[in-house]
CSV table of C-alpha atoms in Angstrom, one decimal:
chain,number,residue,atom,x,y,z
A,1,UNK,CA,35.5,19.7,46.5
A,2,UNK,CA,38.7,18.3,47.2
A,3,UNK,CA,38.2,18.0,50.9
A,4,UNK,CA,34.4,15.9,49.9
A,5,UNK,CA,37.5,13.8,48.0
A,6,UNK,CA,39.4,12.9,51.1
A,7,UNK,CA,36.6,12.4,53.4
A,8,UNK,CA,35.3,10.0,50.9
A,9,UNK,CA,38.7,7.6,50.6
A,10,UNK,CA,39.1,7.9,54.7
A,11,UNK,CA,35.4,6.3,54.4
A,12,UNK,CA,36.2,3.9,52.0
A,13,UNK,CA,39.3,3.1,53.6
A,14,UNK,CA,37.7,2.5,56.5
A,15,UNK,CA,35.1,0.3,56.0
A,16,UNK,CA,37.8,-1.6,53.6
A,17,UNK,CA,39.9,-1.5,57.3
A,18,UNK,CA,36.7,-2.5,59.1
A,19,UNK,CA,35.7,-5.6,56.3
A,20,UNK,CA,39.4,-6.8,56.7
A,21,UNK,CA,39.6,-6.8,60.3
A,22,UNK,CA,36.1,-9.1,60.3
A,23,UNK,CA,37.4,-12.1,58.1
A,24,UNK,CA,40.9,-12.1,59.6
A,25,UNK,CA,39.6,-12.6,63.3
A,26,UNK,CA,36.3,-14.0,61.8
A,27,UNK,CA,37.1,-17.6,64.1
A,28,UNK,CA,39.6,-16.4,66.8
A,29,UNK,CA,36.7,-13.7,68.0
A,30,UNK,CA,34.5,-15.5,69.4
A,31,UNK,CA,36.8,-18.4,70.5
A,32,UNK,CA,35.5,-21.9,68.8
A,33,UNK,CA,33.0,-23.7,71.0
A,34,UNK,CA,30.0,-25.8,71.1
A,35,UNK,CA,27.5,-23.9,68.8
A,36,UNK,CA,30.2,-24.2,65.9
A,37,UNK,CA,29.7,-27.7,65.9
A,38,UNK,CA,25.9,-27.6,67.1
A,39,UNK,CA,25.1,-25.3,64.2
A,40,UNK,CA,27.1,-27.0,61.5
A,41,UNK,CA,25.8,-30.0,61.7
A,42,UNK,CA,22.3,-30.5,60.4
A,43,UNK,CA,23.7,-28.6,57.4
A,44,UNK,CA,26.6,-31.0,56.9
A,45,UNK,CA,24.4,-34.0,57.2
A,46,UNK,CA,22.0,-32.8,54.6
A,47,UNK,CA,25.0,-32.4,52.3
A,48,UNK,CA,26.3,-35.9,52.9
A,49,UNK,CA,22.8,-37.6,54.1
A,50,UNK,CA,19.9,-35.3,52.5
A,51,UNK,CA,18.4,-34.7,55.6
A,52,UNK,CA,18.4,-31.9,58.1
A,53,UNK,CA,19.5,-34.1,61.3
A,54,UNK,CA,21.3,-33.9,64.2
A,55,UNK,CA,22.7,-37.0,65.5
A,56,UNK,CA,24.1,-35.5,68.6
A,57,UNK,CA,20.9,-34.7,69.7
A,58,UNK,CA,19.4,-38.1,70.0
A,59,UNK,CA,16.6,-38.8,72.1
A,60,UNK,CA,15.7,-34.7,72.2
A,61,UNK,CA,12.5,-34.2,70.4
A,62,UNK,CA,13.2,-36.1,67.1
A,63,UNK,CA,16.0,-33.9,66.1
A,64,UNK,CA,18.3,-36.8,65.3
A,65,UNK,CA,15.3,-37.3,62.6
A,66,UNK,CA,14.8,-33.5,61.3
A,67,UNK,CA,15.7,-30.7,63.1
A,68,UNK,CA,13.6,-27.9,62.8
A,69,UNK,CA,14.8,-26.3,65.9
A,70,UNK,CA,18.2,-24.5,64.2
A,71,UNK,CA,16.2,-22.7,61.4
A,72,UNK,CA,16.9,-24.9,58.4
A,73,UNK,CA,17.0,-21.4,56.4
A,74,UNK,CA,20.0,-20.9,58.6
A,75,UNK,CA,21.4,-24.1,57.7
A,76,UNK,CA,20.5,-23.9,54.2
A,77,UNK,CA,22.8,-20.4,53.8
A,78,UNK,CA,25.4,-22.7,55.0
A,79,UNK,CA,25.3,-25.5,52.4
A,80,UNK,CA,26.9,-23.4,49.6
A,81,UNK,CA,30.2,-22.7,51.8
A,82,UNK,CA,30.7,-26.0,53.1
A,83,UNK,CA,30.3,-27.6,50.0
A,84,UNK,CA,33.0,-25.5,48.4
A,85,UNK,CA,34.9,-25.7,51.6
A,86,UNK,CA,33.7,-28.2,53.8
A,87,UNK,CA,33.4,-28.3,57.4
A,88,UNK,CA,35.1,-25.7,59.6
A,89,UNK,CA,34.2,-22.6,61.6
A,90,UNK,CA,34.8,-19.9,59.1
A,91,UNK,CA,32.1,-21.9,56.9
A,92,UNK,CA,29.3,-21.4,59.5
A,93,UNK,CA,29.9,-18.4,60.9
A,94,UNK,CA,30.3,-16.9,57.1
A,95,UNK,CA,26.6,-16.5,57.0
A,96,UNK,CA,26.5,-14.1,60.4
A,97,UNK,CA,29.2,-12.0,58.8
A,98,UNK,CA,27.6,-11.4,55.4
A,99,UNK,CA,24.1,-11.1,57.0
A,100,UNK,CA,26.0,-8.5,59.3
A,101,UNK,CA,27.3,-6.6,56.3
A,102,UNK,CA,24.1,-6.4,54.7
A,103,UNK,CA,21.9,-5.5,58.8
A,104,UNK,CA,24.3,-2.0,58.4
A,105,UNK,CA,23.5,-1.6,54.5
A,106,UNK,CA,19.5,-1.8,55.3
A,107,UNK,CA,19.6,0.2,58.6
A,108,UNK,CA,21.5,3.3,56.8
A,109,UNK,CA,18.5,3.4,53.8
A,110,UNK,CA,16.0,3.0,56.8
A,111,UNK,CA,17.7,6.1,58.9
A,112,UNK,CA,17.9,8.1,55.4
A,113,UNK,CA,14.7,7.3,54.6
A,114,UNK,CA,13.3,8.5,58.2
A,115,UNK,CA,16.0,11.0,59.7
A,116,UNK,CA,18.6,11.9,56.9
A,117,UNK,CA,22.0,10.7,55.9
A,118,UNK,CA,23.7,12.2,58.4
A,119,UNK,CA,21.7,10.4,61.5
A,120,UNK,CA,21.9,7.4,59.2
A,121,UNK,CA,25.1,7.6,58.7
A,122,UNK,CA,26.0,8.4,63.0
A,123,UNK,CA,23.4,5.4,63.6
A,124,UNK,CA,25.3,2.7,61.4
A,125,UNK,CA,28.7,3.8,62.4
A,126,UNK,CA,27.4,3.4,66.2
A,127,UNK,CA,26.1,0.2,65.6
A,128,UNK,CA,29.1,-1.3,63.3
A,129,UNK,CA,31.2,-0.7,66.4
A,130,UNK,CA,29.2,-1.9,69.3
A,131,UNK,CA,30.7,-5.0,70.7
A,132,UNK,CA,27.3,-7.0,70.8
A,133,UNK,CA,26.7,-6.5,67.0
A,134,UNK,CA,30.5,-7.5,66.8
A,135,UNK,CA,29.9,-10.5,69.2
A,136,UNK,CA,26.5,-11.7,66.9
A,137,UNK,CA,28.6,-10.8,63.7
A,138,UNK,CA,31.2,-13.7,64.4
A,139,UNK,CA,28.4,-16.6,66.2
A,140,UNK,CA,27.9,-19.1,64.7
A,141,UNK,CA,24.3,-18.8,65.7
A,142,UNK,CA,20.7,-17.4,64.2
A,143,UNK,CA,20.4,-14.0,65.4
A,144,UNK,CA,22.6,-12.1,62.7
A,145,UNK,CA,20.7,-13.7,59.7
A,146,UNK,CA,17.8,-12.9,61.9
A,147,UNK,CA,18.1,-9.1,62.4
A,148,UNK,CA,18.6,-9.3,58.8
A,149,UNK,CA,15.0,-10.0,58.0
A,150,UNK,CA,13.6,-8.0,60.6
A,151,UNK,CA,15.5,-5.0,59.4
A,152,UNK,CA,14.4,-6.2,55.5
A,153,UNK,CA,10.8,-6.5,56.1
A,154,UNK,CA,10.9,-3.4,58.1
A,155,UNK,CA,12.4,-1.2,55.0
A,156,UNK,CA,10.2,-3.1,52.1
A,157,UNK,CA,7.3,-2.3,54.4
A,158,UNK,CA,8.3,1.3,54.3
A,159,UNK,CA,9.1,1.4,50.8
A,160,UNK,CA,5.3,-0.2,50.4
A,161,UNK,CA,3.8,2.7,52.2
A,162,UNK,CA,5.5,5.0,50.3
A,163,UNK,CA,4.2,3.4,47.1
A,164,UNK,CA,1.0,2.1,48.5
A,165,UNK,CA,2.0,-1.4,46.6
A,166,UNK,CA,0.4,-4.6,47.4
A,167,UNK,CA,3.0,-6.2,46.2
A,168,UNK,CA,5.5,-5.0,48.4
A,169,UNK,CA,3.2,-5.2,51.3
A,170,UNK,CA,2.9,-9.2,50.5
A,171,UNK,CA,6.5,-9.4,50.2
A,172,UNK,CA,7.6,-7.8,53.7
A,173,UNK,CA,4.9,-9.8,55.0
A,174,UNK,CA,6.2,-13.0,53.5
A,175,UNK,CA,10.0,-11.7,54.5
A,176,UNK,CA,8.3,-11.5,58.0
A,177,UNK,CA,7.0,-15.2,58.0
A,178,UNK,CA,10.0,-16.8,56.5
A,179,UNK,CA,11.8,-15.6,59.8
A,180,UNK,CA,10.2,-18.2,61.8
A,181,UNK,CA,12.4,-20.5,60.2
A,182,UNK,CA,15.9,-18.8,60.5
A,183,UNK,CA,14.8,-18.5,64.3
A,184,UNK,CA,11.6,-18.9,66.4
A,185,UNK,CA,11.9,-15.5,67.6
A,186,UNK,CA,10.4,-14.3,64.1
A,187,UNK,CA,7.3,-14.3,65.5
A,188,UNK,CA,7.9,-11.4,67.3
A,189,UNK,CA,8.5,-10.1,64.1
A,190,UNK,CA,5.2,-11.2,62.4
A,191,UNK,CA,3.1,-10.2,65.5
A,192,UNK,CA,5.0,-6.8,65.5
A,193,UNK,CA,4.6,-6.1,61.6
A,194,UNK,CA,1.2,-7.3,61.5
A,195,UNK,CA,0.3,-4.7,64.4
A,196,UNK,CA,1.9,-1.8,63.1
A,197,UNK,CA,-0.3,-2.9,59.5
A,198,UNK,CA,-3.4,-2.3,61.3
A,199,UNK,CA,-2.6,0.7,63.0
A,200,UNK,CA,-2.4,2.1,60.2
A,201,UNK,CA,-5.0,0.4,58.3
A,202,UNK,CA,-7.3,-0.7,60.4
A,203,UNK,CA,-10.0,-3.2,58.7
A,204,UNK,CA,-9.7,-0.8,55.7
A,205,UNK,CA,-7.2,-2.9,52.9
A,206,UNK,CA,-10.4,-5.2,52.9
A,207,UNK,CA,-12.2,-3.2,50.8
A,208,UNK,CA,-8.7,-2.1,48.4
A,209,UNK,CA,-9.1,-2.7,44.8
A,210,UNK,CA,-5.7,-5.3,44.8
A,211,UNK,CA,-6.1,-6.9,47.9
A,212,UNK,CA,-8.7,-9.5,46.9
């Protein structure tokens, strides 16, 4: 028992270690550059202008109008941290680094769920360290928030086949489509989702009692 007591405050001390370490180097790893600003700014100009713009990229397919391109879910994540703060690094990449936090939350109840805590537990700790999810953890960019809803649609969808609910069927669908507008890569999401349905399915929810 008392060992089960140490092992659990070395785990807790380390992720505490491992949180720590992320919002200390959270904008000197990656260095600033171009996305920072890229990123920011049609959320900035919908807090000061009410529109998601980007007047930097004039002349390229209407974004200085509304850009669509950046995922306005993306940008809206954004809005709450750089209206408390304002504009700065930390403030865009914030969303990355939560979304991060919560990609290893959801992948260790989809390993339980499929292979047991222990595999869970080896797969997040393997993927917390690796220096690509590090790298995507700290960018400015889409693909954190991203993997977040693949890996959140993937678990509700499980969680609906467990419990056969339409519900939750709808919903990780839904999850699914709202990724197209974090990043246009979502539709590899919806395509994939949608296919892995109907394997299992087939033509068959038609005829379900809640589906109609």
């Amino acid at each position: 028992m008392e060992k089960n007591k140490i092992f659990t405050y070395y785990i807790f001390l380390g992720i505490a270690f491992y949180l720590l370490w992320h919002f200390v180097f959270l904008d000197k790893f990656l260095m600033v550059n171009l996305d920072d600003g890229c990123m920011m700014e049609p959320a900035w100009q919908f807090l000061t202008k009410g529109s998601f713009s980007s007047p930097q990229f004039e002349g390229v397919y209407g974004l200085e109008k509304i850009d669509i391109y950046h995922g306005r879910l993306h940008m809206f994540f954004q809005l709450p941290f750089l209206k408390l703060f304002g504009p700065g690094p930390n403030q865009v990449r914030i969303v990355s680094l939560v979304s991060s936090f919560l990609v290893l939350m959801i992948t260790f109840l989809i390993g339980n769920k499929i292979y047991g805590v222990t595999t869970a537990f080896a797969g997040v700790l393997l993927l917390s360290i690796s220096g690509l999810f590090i790298l995507c953890s700290h960018s400015p960019r889409q693909e954190m928030l991203l993997t977040l809803f693949i890996v959140l649609s993937i678990y509700v969808y499980i969680i609906a086949e467990e419990k056969k609910n339409s519900f939750l069927f709808f919903t990780g669908g839904l999850i699914s489509a709202l990724s197209l507008d974090v990043h246009l890569n979502g539709i590899m999401l919806v395509l994939a989702l949608g296919l892995l349905f109907f394997i299992c399915h087939k033509f068959k929810f038609l005829f379900t009692r809640h589906f109609w």
